[in-house]
Tab-separated table of C-alpha atoms in Angstrom:
chain	number	residue	atom	x	y	z
A	16	UNK	CA	95.262	87.391	-38.356
A	17	UNK	CA	94.433	89.494	-41.410
A	18	UNK	CA	91.498	91.814	-42.033
A	19	UNK	CA	90.143	91.200	-45.535
A	20	UNK	CA	86.503	92.273	-45.195
A	21	UNK	CA	85.220	95.473	-43.612
A	22	UNK	CA	81.605	96.172	-42.637
A	23	UNK	CA	80.505	99.727	-41.882
A	24	UNK	CA	77.211	100.593	-40.235
A	25	UNK	CA	76.221	104.246	-40.479
A	26	UNK	CA	76.591	106.214	-43.712
A	27	UNK	CA	77.068	109.671	-42.266
A	28	UNK	CA	80.154	111.784	-42.861
A	29	UNK	CA	82.586	109.308	-41.294
A	30	UNK	CA	80.944	106.241	-42.806
A	31	UNK	CA	81.058	107.761	-46.277
A	32	UNK	CA	84.606	109.082	-45.970
A	33	UNK	CA	86.174	105.921	-44.587
A	34	UNK	CA	83.932	103.676	-46.687
A	35	UNK	CA	85.210	105.382	-49.828
A	36	UNK	CA	88.815	105.143	-48.643
A	37	UNK	CA	88.525	101.429	-47.895
A	38	UNK	CA	86.672	100.704	-51.156
A	39	UNK	CA	89.273	102.566	-53.211
A	40	UNK	CA	92.123	100.518	-51.723
A	41	UNK	CA	90.549	97.139	-50.927
A	42	UNK	CA	87.926	96.976	-53.670
A	43	UNK	CA	84.160	97.409	-53.382
A	44	UNK	CA	83.521	93.716	-52.738
A	45	UNK	CA	85.676	93.809	-49.596
A	46	UNK	CA	83.681	96.661	-48.040
A	47	UNK	CA	80.070	96.274	-46.914
A	48	UNK	CA	77.777	99.172	-46.116
A	49	UNK	CA	75.188	97.649	-43.782
A	50	UNK	CA	71.707	99.184	-43.727
A	51	UNK	CA	68.027	98.282	-43.805
A	52	UNK	CA	66.313	97.697	-47.136
A	53	UNK	CA	64.588	101.089	-47.176
A	54	UNK	CA	67.839	102.988	-46.712
A	55	UNK	CA	69.625	100.907	-49.324
A	56	UNK	CA	66.903	101.657	-51.867
A	57	UNK	CA	67.245	105.372	-51.107
A	58	UNK	CA	71.036	105.314	-51.382
A	59	UNK	CA	70.827	103.568	-54.756
A	60	UNK	CA	68.090	105.855	-56.066
A	61	UNK	CA	69.557	109.186	-54.934
A	62	UNK	CA	73.223	108.260	-55.096
A	63	UNK	CA	75.969	108.993	-52.582
A	64	UNK	CA	78.724	111.463	-53.471
A	65	UNK	CA	82.140	112.060	-51.956
A	66	UNK	CA	83.814	115.292	-53.093
A	67	UNK	CA	81.520	115.236	-56.117
A	68	UNK	CA	82.439	111.674	-57.082
A	69	UNK	CA	79.705	109.008	-56.991
A	70	UNK	CA	80.361	106.167	-54.551
A	71	UNK	CA	79.528	102.723	-55.949
A	72	UNK	CA	79.266	101.150	-52.518
A	73	UNK	CA	78.475	97.478	-51.939
A	74	UNK	CA	75.307	97.575	-49.816
A	75	UNK	CA	74.133	94.618	-47.735
A	76	UNK	CA	70.754	94.203	-46.066
A	77	UNK	CA	71.110	94.047	-42.292
A	78	UNK	CA	68.639	91.139	-42.199
A	79	UNK	CA	70.649	89.036	-44.651
A	80	UNK	CA	72.651	86.182	-43.136
A	81	UNK	CA	76.220	86.001	-44.434
A	82	UNK	CA	79.811	85.230	-43.566
A	83	UNK	CA	80.888	87.513	-40.692
A	84	UNK	CA	83.125	90.469	-41.506
A	85	UNK	CA	86.699	90.576	-40.262
A	86	UNK	CA	86.190	94.155	-39.066
A	87	UNK	CA	82.979	95.958	-38.089
A	88	UNK	CA	83.068	99.744	-37.746
A	89	UNK	CA	80.241	101.691	-36.089
A	90	UNK	CA	79.854	105.195	-37.544
A	91	UNK	CA	76.306	106.057	-36.453
A	92	UNK	CA	75.206	108.794	-34.088
A	93	UNK	CA	74.887	107.762	-30.441
A	94	UNK	CA	71.081	107.983	-30.565
A	95	UNK	CA	71.101	105.308	-33.262
A	96	UNK	CA	73.642	102.988	-31.645
A	97	UNK	CA	71.213	100.535	-30.025
A	98	UNK	CA	69.461	99.976	-33.359
A	99	UNK	CA	72.818	99.746	-35.161
A	100	UNK	CA	73.970	97.018	-32.782
A	101	UNK	CA	70.910	94.933	-33.657
A	102	UNK	CA	71.413	95.612	-37.370
A	103	UNK	CA	75.035	94.493	-37.122
A	104	UNK	CA	74.438	91.051	-35.633
A	105	UNK	CA	74.701	89.215	-38.972
A	106	UNK	CA	78.145	90.764	-39.509
A	107	UNK	CA	79.674	89.559	-36.252
A	108	UNK	CA	81.400	86.242	-35.665
A	109	UNK	CA	83.843	85.019	-33.012
A	110	UNK	CA	86.807	86.506	-34.901
A	111	UNK	CA	85.274	89.848	-35.891
A	112	UNK	CA	87.142	92.874	-34.579
A	113	UNK	CA	84.783	95.630	-33.398
A	114	UNK	CA	85.561	99.332	-33.307
A	115	UNK	CA	83.486	102.458	-32.747
A	116	UNK	CA	84.141	105.825	-34.374
A	117	UNK	CA	81.407	107.451	-32.260
A	118	UNK	CA	82.043	110.511	-30.162
A	119	UNK	CA	82.192	110.326	-26.383
A	120	UNK	CA	83.258	107.551	-24.032
A	121	UNK	CA	80.037	105.503	-23.836
A	122	UNK	CA	79.606	103.546	-27.088
A	123	UNK	CA	82.274	100.933	-26.371
A	124	UNK	CA	80.420	99.808	-23.258
A	125	UNK	CA	77.220	99.171	-25.222
A	126	UNK	CA	79.018	97.370	-28.049
A	127	UNK	CA	81.058	95.263	-25.637
A	128	UNK	CA	77.966	94.236	-23.692
A	129	UNK	CA	76.279	93.177	-26.933
A	130	UNK	CA	79.112	91.237	-28.567
A	131	UNK	CA	81.840	90.752	-25.974
A	132	UNK	CA	84.680	93.000	-24.899
A	133	UNK	CA	87.336	90.536	-26.078
A	134	UNK	CA	86.700	91.512	-29.715
A	135	UNK	CA	86.590	95.257	-29.061
A	136	UNK	CA	89.236	97.876	-29.783
A	137	UNK	CA	88.954	101.458	-28.538
A	138	UNK	CA	89.380	104.451	-30.817
A	139	UNK	CA	88.922	108.101	-31.558
A	140	UNK	CA	88.937	109.889	-34.899
A	141	UNK	CA	90.085	113.487	-35.270
A	142	UNK	CA	91.557	116.060	-37.611
A	143	UNK	CA	89.078	115.694	-40.475
A	144	UNK	CA	86.989	118.524	-41.907
A	145	UNK	CA	84.251	116.406	-43.485
A	146	UNK	CA	80.903	118.091	-44.055
A	147	UNK	CA	77.831	116.156	-45.210
A	148	UNK	CA	74.743	117.861	-46.572
A	149	UNK	CA	72.111	115.440	-47.788
A	150	UNK	CA	73.834	112.821	-49.938
A	151	UNK	CA	76.884	115.022	-50.612
A	152	UNK	CA	80.088	114.728	-48.587
A	153	UNK	CA	82.963	117.172	-48.947
A	154	UNK	CA	86.310	117.139	-47.176
A	155	UNK	CA	89.925	118.198	-47.673
A	156	UNK	CA	91.469	116.394	-44.673
A	157	UNK	CA	90.791	112.735	-43.858
A	158	UNK	CA	92.150	113.143	-40.318
A	159	UNK	CA	93.541	110.237	-38.333
A	160	UNK	CA	92.415	107.301	-36.205
A	161	UNK	CA	93.882	106.626	-32.762
A	162	UNK	CA	93.197	103.076	-31.650
A	163	UNK	CA	94.288	100.409	-29.217
A	164	UNK	CA	93.333	98.013	-26.467
A	165	UNK	CA	91.848	99.368	-23.261
A	166	UNK	CA	94.940	98.196	-21.366
A	167	UNK	CA	97.282	99.424	-24.164
A	168	UNK	CA	98.535	95.897	-24.935
A	169	UNK	CA	99.970	95.371	-28.433
A	170	UNK	CA	97.755	92.456	-29.441
A	171	UNK	CA	97.192	90.601	-32.691
A	172	UNK	CA	94.017	92.658	-33.231
A	173	UNK	CA	95.975	95.894	-32.976
A	174	UNK	CA	98.616	94.654	-35.427
A	175	UNK	CA	95.976	93.526	-37.934
A	176	UNK	CA	94.166	96.870	-37.832
A	177	UNK	CA	97.463	98.704	-38.199
A	178	UNK	CA	98.223	96.655	-41.314
A	179	UNK	CA	94.754	97.411	-42.727
A	180	UNK	CA	95.067	101.160	-42.203
A	181	UNK	CA	98.450	101.148	-43.905
A	182	UNK	CA	96.996	99.267	-46.872
A	183	UNK	CA	94.063	101.702	-47.084
A	184	UNK	CA	96.341	104.727	-46.591
A	185	UNK	CA	94.389	105.887	-43.545
A	186	UNK	CA	96.540	107.929	-41.130
A	187	UNK	CA	96.618	106.380	-37.667
A	188	UNK	CA	98.390	106.294	-34.352
A	189	UNK	CA	98.565	103.748	-31.537
A	190	UNK	CA	98.783	105.905	-28.412
A	191	UNK	CA	100.607	104.837	-25.279
A	192	UNK	CA	97.472	105.591	-23.196
A	193	UNK	CA	94.285	104.884	-25.131
A	194	UNK	CA	91.788	105.819	-22.421
A	195	UNK	CA	93.612	109.088	-21.832
A	196	UNK	CA	93.329	109.752	-25.565
A	197	UNK	CA	89.579	109.110	-25.506
A	198	UNK	CA	89.076	111.569	-22.670
A	199	UNK	CA	91.234	114.079	-24.504
A	200	UNK	CA	88.990	113.746	-27.573
A	201	UNK	CA	85.907	114.132	-25.371
A	202	UNK	CA	87.489	117.351	-24.150
A	203	UNK	CA	87.894	118.820	-27.633
A	204	UNK	CA	84.431	117.689	-28.752
A	205	UNK	CA	82.860	119.251	-25.687
A	206	UNK	CA	84.481	122.551	-26.578
A	207	UNK	CA	84.490	122.643	-30.379
A	208	UNK	CA	81.295	120.821	-31.353
A	209	UNK	CA	79.084	122.564	-28.832
A	210	UNK	CA	80.498	126.062	-29.246
A	211	UNK	CA	80.199	126.083	-33.037
A	212	UNK	CA	76.604	124.877	-32.726
A	213	UNK	CA	75.611	127.401	-30.051
A	214	UNK	CA	77.281	130.349	-31.790
A	215	UNK	CA	76.114	129.186	-35.243
A	216	UNK	CA	79.572	129.267	-36.751
A	217	UNK	CA	82.116	127.086	-38.559
A	218	UNK	CA	85.757	126.221	-37.825
A	219	UNK	CA	86.705	129.706	-38.973
A	220	UNK	CA	84.603	131.195	-36.178
A	221	UNK	CA	86.669	129.463	-33.501
A	222	UNK	CA	90.024	129.968	-35.207
A	223	UNK	CA	90.051	133.672	-34.336
A	224	UNK	CA	89.850	135.477	-30.968
A	225	UNK	CA	86.333	136.033	-29.669
A	226	UNK	CA	83.503	134.613	-27.582
A	227	UNK	CA	83.199	131.316	-29.522
A	228	UNK	CA	86.921	130.495	-29.117
A	229	UNK	CA	86.896	131.589	-25.472
A	230	UNK	CA	83.945	129.273	-24.850
A	231	UNK	CA	85.756	126.373	-26.523
A	232	UNK	CA	88.705	126.795	-24.164
A	233	UNK	CA	86.587	127.320	-21.039
A	234	UNK	CA	84.481	124.218	-21.746
A	235	UNK	CA	87.634	122.156	-22.257
A	236	UNK	CA	89.044	123.328	-18.929
A	237	UNK	CA	85.921	122.034	-17.184
A	238	UNK	CA	86.446	118.634	-18.819
A	239	UNK	CA	90.000	118.561	-17.456
A	240	UNK	CA	88.762	119.104	-13.894
A	241	UNK	CA	86.172	116.342	-14.213
A	242	UNK	CA	88.630	113.959	-15.889
A	243	UNK	CA	91.163	114.485	-13.116
A	244	UNK	CA	88.484	113.653	-10.549
A	245	UNK	CA	87.779	110.454	-12.519
A	246	UNK	CA	91.446	109.489	-12.341
A	247	UNK	CA	92.392	110.534	-15.879
A	248	UNK	CA	95.384	112.919	-15.837
A	249	UNK	CA	94.373	115.378	-18.565
A	250	UNK	CA	96.444	118.568	-18.530
A	251	UNK	CA	95.714	122.106	-19.707
A	252	UNK	CA	98.773	121.879	-21.960
A	253	UNK	CA	96.776	119.462	-24.149
A	254	UNK	CA	94.340	122.221	-25.081
A	255	UNK	CA	96.986	123.963	-27.195
A	256	UNK	CA	97.597	120.770	-29.175
A	257	UNK	CA	93.924	120.388	-30.047
A	258	UNK	CA	93.595	124.074	-30.946
A	259	UNK	CA	96.517	123.649	-33.343
A	260	UNK	CA	94.737	120.740	-35.050
A	261	UNK	CA	91.481	122.683	-35.331
A	262	UNK	CA	93.225	125.834	-36.517
A	263	UNK	CA	94.593	123.844	-39.475
A	264	UNK	CA	91.135	122.756	-40.656
A	265	UNK	CA	89.272	124.436	-43.495
A	266	UNK	CA	87.619	127.591	-42.051
A	267	UNK	CA	84.467	126.788	-44.045
A	268	UNK	CA	84.227	123.293	-42.561
A	269	UNK	CA	81.864	122.470	-39.707
A	270	UNK	CA	81.960	119.865	-36.933
A	271	UNK	CA	79.152	117.346	-36.793
A	272	UNK	CA	77.045	119.087	-34.150
A	273	UNK	CA	76.891	122.326	-36.145
A	274	UNK	CA	75.825	120.283	-39.167
A	275	UNK	CA	73.132	118.681	-37.000
A	276	UNK	CA	71.679	122.013	-35.905
A	277	UNK	CA	71.682	123.334	-39.477
A	278	UNK	CA	69.713	120.310	-40.633
A	279	UNK	CA	67.460	120.232	-37.546
A	280	UNK	CA	68.732	116.861	-36.351
A	281	UNK	CA	69.040	115.782	-32.700
A	282	UNK	CA	72.473	116.648	-31.324
A	283	UNK	CA	74.825	114.651	-29.117
A	284	UNK	CA	74.673	117.195	-26.312
A	285	UNK	CA	74.067	114.422	-23.758
A	286	UNK	CA	77.363	112.795	-24.766
A	287	UNK	CA	79.281	116.027	-24.241
A	288	UNK	CA	77.839	118.586	-21.813
A	289	UNK	CA	75.500	115.947	-20.408
A	290	UNK	CA	78.405	113.684	-19.457
A	291	UNK	CA	80.480	116.519	-17.987
A	292	UNK	CA	77.552	117.916	-15.982
A	293	UNK	CA	76.689	114.494	-14.530
A	294	UNK	CA	80.274	113.802	-13.527
A	295	UNK	CA	80.641	117.354	-12.253
A	296	UNK	CA	77.725	116.792	-9.892
A	297	UNK	CA	79.191	113.444	-8.855
A	298	UNK	CA	82.458	115.118	-7.816
A	299	UNK	CA	80.904	118.446	-6.733
A	300	UNK	CA	82.734	120.336	-9.475
A	301	UNK	CA	80.904	123.364	-10.927
A	302	UNK	CA	80.478	123.275	-14.719
A	303	UNK	CA	78.930	126.666	-15.597
A	304	UNK	CA	80.172	126.739	-19.199
A	305	UNK	CA	78.802	123.295	-19.973
A	306	UNK	CA	75.590	124.218	-18.147
A	307	UNK	CA	75.277	127.196	-20.520
A	308	UNK	CA	76.042	125.105	-23.610
A	309	UNK	CA	73.604	122.399	-22.541
A	310	UNK	CA	70.803	124.911	-21.981
A	311	UNK	CA	71.411	126.666	-25.294
A	312	UNK	CA	71.571	123.443	-27.287
A	313	UNK	CA	68.345	122.203	-25.726
A	314	UNK	CA	66.714	125.503	-26.760
A	315	UNK	CA	68.054	125.123	-30.299
A	316	UNK	CA	66.645	121.605	-30.578
A	317	UNK	CA	63.305	122.745	-29.149
A	318	UNK	CA	63.119	125.474	-31.815
A	319	UNK	CA	63.123	122.988	-34.710
A	320	UNK	CA	59.861	123.270	-36.597
């Protein structure tokens, strides 16, 4: 099994960054950016830029029938996932490997129900400082991808994706406990994404002592309690590891939710605080910090003109 063609649906920060990396190492013809005709026309007219360099992506119309891709990567926001799944149908065949770079722990269920769980790998992405404003993406760190099977088996799919990432020079890891890793990433997103958005700051604002950093840590501790109740053994010692990763990012960089609030886009608050609050109620675990973040983010979204 070898991955020769990659389809990406969603040209946000992650789609642009990884699309450029794949295109640079595999060639433009091997990488498809899947979108509707209107978006493709806009991309071609306005251009797409990565660190100031124009990206000559190979765009394909979602409605066009073609040979399935070997790998399909979802890089949309959660609110756009259902539409993205429909747009991706012409890219999927019986041997297509599916992977989601979305935040949270919910997207894999939707993708698996649509195309089959047998073709699905689980993943998280972390450690990048990509910031996208309009059609301009800037970043200094590409981060890394953690991926694997739900049961942590070392399958042919895992080996093929490993080989692809090595060819494309994309940092990766294959964790011993993939589901634990996904919950751990949910923990950091719940703290970092939401706190920077609520306190209107960047990575620099949570790299120093103060209310934003304290809120990051407190929100993460609530995730640990909920995860433990769900049978996932997250530990408070993991918080320090994530803080170290975030402290190494460019202080001027911003996580995706802060970028969303700056550009008056819907946030993924339901994936983060929403998930933790629902599970907190299920297990009768108080979540006051996530309650606060949820309320504030809803107010921010309501204030958009």
